[in-house]
Tab-separated table of C-alpha atoms in Angstrom:
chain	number	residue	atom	x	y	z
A	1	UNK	CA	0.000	0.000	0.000
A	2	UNK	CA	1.339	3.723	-0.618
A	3	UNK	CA	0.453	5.539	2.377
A	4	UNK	CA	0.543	9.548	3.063
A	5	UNK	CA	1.736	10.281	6.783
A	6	UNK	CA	0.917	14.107	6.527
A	7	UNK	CA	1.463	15.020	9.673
A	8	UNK	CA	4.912	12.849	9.980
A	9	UNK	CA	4.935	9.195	11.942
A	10	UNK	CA	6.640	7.513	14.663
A	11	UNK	CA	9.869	6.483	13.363
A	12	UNK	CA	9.382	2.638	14.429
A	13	UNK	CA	5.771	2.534	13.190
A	14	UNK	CA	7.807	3.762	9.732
A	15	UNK	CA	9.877	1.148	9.747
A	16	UNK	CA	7.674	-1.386	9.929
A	17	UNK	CA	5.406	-0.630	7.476
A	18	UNK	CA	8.030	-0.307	5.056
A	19	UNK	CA	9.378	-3.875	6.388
A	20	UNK	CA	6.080	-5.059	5.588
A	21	UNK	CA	6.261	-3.397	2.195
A	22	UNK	CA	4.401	-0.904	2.485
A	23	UNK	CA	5.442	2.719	0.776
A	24	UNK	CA	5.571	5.234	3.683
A	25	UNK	CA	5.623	8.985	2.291
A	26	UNK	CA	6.370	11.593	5.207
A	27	UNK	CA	4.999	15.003	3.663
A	28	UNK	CA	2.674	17.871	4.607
A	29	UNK	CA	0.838	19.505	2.029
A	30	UNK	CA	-1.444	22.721	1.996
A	31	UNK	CA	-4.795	21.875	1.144
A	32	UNK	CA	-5.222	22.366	-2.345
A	33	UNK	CA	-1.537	20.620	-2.828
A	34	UNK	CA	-2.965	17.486	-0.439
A	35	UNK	CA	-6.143	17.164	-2.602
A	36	UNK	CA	-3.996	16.362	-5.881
A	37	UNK	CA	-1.040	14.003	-4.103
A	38	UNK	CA	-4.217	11.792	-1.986
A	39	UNK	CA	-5.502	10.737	-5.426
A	40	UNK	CA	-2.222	8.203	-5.671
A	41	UNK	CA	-2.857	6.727	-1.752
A	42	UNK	CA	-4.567	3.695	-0.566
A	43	UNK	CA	-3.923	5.327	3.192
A	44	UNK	CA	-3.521	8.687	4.610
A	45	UNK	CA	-2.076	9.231	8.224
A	46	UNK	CA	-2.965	12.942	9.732
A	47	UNK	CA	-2.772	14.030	13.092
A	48	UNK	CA	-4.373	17.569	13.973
A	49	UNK	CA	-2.486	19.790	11.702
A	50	UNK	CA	-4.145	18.404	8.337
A	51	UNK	CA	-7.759	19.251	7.618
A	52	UNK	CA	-9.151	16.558	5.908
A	53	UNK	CA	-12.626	18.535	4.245
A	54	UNK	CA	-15.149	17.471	1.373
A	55	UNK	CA	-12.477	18.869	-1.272
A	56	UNK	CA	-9.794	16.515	-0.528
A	57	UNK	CA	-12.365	13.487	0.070
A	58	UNK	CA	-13.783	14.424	-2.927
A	59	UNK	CA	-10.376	14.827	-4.839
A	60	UNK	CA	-9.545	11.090	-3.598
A	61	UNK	CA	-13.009	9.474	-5.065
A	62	UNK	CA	-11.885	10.567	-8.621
A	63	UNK	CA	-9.161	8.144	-8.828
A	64	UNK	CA	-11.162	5.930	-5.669
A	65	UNK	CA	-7.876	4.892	-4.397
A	66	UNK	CA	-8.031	5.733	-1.013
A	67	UNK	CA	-9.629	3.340	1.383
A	68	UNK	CA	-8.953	4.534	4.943
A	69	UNK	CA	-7.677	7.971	6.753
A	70	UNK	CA	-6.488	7.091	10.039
A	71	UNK	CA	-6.003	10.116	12.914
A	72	UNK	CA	-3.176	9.479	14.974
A	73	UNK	CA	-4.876	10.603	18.041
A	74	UNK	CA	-8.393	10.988	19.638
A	75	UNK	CA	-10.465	13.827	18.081
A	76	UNK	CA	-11.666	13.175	14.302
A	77	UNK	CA	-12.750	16.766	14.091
A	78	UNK	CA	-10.252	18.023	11.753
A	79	UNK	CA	-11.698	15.112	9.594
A	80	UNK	CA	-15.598	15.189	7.314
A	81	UNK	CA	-16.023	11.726	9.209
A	82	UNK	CA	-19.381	11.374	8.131
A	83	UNK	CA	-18.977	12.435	4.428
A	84	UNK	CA	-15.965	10.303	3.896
A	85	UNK	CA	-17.276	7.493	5.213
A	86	UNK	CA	-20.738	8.088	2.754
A	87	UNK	CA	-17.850	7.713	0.100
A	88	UNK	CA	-16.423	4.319	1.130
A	89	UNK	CA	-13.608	6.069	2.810
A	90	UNK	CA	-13.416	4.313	6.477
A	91	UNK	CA	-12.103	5.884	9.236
A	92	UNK	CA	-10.195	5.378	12.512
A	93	UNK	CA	-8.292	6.810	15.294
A	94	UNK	CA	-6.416	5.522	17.727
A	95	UNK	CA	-8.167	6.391	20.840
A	96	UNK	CA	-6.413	4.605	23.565
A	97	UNK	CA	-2.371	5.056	22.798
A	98	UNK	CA	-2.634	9.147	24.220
A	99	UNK	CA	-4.963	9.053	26.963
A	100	UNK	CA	-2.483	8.348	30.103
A	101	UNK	CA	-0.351	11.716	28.274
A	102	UNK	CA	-3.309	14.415	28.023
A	103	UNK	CA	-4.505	13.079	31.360
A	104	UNK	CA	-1.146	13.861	33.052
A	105	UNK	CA	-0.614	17.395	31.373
A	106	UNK	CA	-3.850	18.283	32.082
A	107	UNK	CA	-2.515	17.293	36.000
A	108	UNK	CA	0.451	19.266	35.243
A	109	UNK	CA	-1.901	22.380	34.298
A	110	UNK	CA	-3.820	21.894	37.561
A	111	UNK	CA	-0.658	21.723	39.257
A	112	UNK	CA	0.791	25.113	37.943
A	113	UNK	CA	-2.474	27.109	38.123
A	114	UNK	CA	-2.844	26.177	41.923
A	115	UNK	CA	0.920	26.941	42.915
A	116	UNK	CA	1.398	29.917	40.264
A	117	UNK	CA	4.344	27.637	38.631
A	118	UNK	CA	4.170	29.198	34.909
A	119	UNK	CA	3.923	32.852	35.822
A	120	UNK	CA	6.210	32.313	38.637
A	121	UNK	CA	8.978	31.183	36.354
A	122	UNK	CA	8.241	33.527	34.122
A	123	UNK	CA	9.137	36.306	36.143
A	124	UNK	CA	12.115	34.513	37.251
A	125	UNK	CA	13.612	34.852	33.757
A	126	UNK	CA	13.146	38.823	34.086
A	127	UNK	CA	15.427	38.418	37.067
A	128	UNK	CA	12.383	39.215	39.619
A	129	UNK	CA	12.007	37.738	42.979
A	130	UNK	CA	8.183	37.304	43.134
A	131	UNK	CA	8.206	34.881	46.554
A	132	UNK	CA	4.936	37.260	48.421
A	133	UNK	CA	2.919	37.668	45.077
A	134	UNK	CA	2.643	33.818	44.342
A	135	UNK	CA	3.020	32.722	48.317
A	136	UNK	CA	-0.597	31.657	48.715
A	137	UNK	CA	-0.695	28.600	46.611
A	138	UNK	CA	-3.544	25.670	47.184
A	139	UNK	CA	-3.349	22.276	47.365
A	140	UNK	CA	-5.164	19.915	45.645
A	141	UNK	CA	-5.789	17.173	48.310
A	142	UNK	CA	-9.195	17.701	49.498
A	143	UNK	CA	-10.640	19.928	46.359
A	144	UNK	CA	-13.088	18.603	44.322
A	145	UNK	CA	-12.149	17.979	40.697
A	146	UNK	CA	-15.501	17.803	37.990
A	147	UNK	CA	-14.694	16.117	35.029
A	148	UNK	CA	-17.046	17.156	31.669
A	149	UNK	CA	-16.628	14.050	29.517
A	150	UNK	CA	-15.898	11.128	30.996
A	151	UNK	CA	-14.319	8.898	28.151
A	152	UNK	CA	-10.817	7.151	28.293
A	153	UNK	CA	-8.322	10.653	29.082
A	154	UNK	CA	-11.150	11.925	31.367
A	155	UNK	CA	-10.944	8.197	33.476
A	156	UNK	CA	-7.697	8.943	33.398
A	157	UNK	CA	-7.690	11.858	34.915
A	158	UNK	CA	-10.222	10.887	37.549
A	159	UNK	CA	-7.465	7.582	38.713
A	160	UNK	CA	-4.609	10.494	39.253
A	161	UNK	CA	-6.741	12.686	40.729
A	162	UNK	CA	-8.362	10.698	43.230
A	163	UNK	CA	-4.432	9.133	44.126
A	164	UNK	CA	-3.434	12.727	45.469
A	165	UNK	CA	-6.601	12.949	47.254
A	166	UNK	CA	-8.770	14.758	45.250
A	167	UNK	CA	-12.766	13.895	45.381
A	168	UNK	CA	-13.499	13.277	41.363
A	169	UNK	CA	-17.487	13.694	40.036
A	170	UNK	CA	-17.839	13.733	36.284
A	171	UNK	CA	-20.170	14.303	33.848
A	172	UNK	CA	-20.653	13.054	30.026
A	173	UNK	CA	-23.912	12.320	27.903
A	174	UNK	CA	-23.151	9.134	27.972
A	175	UNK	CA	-22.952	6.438	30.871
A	176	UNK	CA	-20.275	3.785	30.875
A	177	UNK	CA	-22.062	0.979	32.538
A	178	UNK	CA	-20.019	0.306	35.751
A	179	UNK	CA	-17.537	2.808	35.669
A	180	UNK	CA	-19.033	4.242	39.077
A	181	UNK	CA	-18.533	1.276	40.891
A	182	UNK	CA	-14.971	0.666	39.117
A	183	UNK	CA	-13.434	3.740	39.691
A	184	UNK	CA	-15.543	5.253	42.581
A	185	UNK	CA	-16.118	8.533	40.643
A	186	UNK	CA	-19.955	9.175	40.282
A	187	UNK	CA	-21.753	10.964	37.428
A	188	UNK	CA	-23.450	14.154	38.350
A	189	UNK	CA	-25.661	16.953	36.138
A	190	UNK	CA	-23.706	19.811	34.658
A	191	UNK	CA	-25.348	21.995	36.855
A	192	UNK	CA	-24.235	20.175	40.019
A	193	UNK	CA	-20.863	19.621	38.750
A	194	UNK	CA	-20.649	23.677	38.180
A	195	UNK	CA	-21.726	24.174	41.297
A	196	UNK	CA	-19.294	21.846	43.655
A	197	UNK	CA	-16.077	21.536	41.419
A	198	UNK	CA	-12.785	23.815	42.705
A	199	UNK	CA	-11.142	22.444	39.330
A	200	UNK	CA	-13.158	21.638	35.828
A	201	UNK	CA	-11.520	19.878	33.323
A	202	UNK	CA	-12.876	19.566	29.617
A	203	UNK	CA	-12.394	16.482	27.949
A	204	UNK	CA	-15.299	16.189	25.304
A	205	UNK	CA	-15.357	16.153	21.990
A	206	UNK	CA	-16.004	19.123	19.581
A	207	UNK	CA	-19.401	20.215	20.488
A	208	UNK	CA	-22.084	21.299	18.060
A	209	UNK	CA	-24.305	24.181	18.316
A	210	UNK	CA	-22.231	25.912	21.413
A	211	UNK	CA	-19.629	25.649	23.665
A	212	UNK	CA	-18.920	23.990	27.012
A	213	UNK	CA	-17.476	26.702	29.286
A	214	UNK	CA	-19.565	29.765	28.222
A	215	UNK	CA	-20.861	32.820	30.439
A	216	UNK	CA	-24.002	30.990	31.253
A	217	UNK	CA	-22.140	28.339	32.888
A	218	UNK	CA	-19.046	30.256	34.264
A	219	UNK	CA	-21.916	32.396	36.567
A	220	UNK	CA	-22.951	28.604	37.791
A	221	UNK	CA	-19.382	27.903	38.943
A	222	UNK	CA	-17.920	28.713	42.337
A	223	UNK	CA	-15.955	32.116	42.726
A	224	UNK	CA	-12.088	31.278	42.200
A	225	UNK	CA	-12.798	28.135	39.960
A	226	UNK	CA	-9.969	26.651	38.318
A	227	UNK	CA	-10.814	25.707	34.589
A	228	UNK	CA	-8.224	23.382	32.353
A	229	UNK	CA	-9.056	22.490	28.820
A	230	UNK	CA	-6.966	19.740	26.674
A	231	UNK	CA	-10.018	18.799	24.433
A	232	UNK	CA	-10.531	21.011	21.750
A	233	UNK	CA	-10.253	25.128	22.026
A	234	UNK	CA	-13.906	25.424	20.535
A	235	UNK	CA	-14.797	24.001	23.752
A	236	UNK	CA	-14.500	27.235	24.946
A	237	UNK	CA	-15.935	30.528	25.014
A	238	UNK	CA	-12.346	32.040	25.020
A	239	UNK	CA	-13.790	35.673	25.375
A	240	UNK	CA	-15.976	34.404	28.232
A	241	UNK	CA	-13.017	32.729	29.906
A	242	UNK	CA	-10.601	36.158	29.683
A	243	UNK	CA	-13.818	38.254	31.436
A	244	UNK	CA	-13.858	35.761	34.264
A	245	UNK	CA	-10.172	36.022	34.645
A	246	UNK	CA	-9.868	39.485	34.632
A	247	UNK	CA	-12.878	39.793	36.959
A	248	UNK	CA	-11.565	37.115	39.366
A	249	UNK	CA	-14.660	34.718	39.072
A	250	UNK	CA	-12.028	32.575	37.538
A	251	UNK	CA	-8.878	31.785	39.704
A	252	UNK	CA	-6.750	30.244	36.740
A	253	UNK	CA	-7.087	28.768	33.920
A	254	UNK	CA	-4.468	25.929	32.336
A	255	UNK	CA	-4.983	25.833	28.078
A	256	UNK	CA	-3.281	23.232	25.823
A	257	UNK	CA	-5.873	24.225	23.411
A	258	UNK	CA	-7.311	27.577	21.477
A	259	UNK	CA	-9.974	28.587	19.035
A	260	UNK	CA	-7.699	29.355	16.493
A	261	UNK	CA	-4.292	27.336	16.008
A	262	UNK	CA	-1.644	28.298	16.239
A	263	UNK	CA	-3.028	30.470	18.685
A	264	UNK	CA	-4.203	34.124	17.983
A	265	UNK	CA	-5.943	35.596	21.861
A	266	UNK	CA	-2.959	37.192	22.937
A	267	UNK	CA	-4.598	38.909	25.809
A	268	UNK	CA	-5.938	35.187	26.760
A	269	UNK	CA	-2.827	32.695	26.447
A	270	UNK	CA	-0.408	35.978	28.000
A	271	UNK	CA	-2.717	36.017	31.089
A	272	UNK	CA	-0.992	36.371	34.232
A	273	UNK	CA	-3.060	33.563	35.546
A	274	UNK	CA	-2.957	31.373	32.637
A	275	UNK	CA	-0.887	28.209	32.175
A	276	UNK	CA	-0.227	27.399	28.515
A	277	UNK	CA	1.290	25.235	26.190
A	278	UNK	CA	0.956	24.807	22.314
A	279	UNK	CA	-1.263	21.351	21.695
A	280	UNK	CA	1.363	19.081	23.172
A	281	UNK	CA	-1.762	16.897	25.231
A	282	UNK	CA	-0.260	13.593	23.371
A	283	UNK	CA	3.083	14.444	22.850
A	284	UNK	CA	5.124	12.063	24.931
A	285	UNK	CA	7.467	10.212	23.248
A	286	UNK	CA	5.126	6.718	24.879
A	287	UNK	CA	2.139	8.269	23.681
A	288	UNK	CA	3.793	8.757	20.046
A	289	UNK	CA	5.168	4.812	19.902
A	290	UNK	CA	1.557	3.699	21.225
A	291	UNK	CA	0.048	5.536	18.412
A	292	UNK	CA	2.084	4.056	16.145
A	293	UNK	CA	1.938	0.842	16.927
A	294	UNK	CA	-1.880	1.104	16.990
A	295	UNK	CA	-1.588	2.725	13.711
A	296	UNK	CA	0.285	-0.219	12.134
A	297	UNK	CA	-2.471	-2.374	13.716
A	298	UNK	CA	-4.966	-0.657	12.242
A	299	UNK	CA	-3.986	-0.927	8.757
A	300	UNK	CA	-2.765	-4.395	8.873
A	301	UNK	CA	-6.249	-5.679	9.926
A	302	UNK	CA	-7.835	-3.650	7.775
A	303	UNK	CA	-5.821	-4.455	4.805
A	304	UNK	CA	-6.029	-8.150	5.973
């Protein structure tokens, strides 16, 4: 098979499909560039960067070569799902090779927004001394922590969480049967998740028709609320968010993901009391060879 890695590969998964005799290309193309070169691929490999949209599906039915897109990740947002699929194009993701990874930065974000740790440095590289202004840290032993979406990297979240003594609720449309009694983390309403969390973490998928952390639902939310997002940045009402902030409603706020990428809200991601980093959730070098290998799974059954 000739397959397109657009987004690059894991070096090992690489090799092995090219052991197996497979024809790995490793090449990003702009759009209009990617909907001429996917005409001559059984396979193409994206992670978030490429947008795979009706022109490019459509591009690939006129020569009906390609059979299956795989995202190296979670989220099949950046990909017409639906439309492909309506075309004979399958496709597949790799949903459980980055969840331990997200789950842990989105720890890491807690971490920093309750002890001040990225603004804190910060002003340590401009040579300042700031040991009064961030002295009156929390700890997160004893807060409660409300999950919103409550899928593999949200579980994930919940085990860590609840192992430095945090009390972990969640919410998610739908209800794993026996995850409750599994991981002693109970589902809640939205509301009642607002109301009692001292931390919210997103981890749903794009939503349609509005966002998760809006005005509405910022008012519902207890004064100093700590909000982290590693889903997707449409998740959030980022102009919402930087009011809260600014007003205080919001203690912190810990991003790996924006609206617009690369990211474009100065005023939100240079916040004082935001912790930020560029869409790195699954970019561990174990999360990376998991995704590979899953990817090489994935085509060789499907190829079968």
């Amino acid at each position: 098979m000739r397959i397109l890695a657009s987004d690059g590969m894991e070096k090992n998964a690489v090799a092995t499909l090219r052991a197996q005799g497979h024809e790995v290309v490793e090449q990003f193309y702009e759009p209009a560039e990617l909907a001429e070169q996917v005409k001559n691929f059984d396979v193409l490999v994206v992670r978030s960067a490429t947008k795979v949209r009706v022109p490019i599906i459509d591009a690939a039915c006129e020569t009906g070569r390609l059979k299956l897109i795989i995202r190296g990740g979670v989220g099949i947002d950046n990909i017409d799902h639906e439309y492909a699929e309506s075309k004979g194009i399958k496709v597949m993701n790799t949903p459980r090779a980055s969840s331990r990874s997200v789950a842990e930065l989105a720890l890491g974000h807690m971490l920093s927004c309750a002890r001040f740790i990225s603004i804190a440095g910060h002003t340590m590289r401009e040579d300042k001394w700031e040991k009064k202004a961030y002295g009156k840290g929390i700890e997160l032993g004893g807060r409660t922590l409300g999950i919103v979406g409550y899928g593999r990297i949200g579980q994930a979240l919940g085990k860590l969480a609840k192992a430095i003594g945090m009390n972990v609720i969640a919410f998610d449309i739908h209800h794993v049967p026996g995850i409750e009694e599994q991981l002693g983390i109970p589902y809640v309403e939205m509301d009642e998740l607002l109301a009692k969390s001292d931390f919210i973490s997103v981890h749903a998928p794009a939503v349609d028709g509005g966002k998760l952390i809006n005005a509405e639902n910022i008012a519902k939310m207890k004064d100093g609320v700590i909000i982290i997002n590693t889903s997707r940045g449409s998740n959030v009402d980022e102009d919402a968010l930087l009011e809260a902030l600014n007003s205080g409603k919001v203690r912190s706020a810990g991003l790996d993901v924006f609206a617009d990428e690369p990211a474009t809200n100065h005023a939100l991601y240079s916040h004082p009391m935001v912790s930020c980093t560029p869409h790195i959730g699954a970019a561990t070098k174990e999360a990376q060879t998991r995704i590979g290998a899953e990817i090489v799974d994935i085509i060789g059954k499907f190829f079968a």
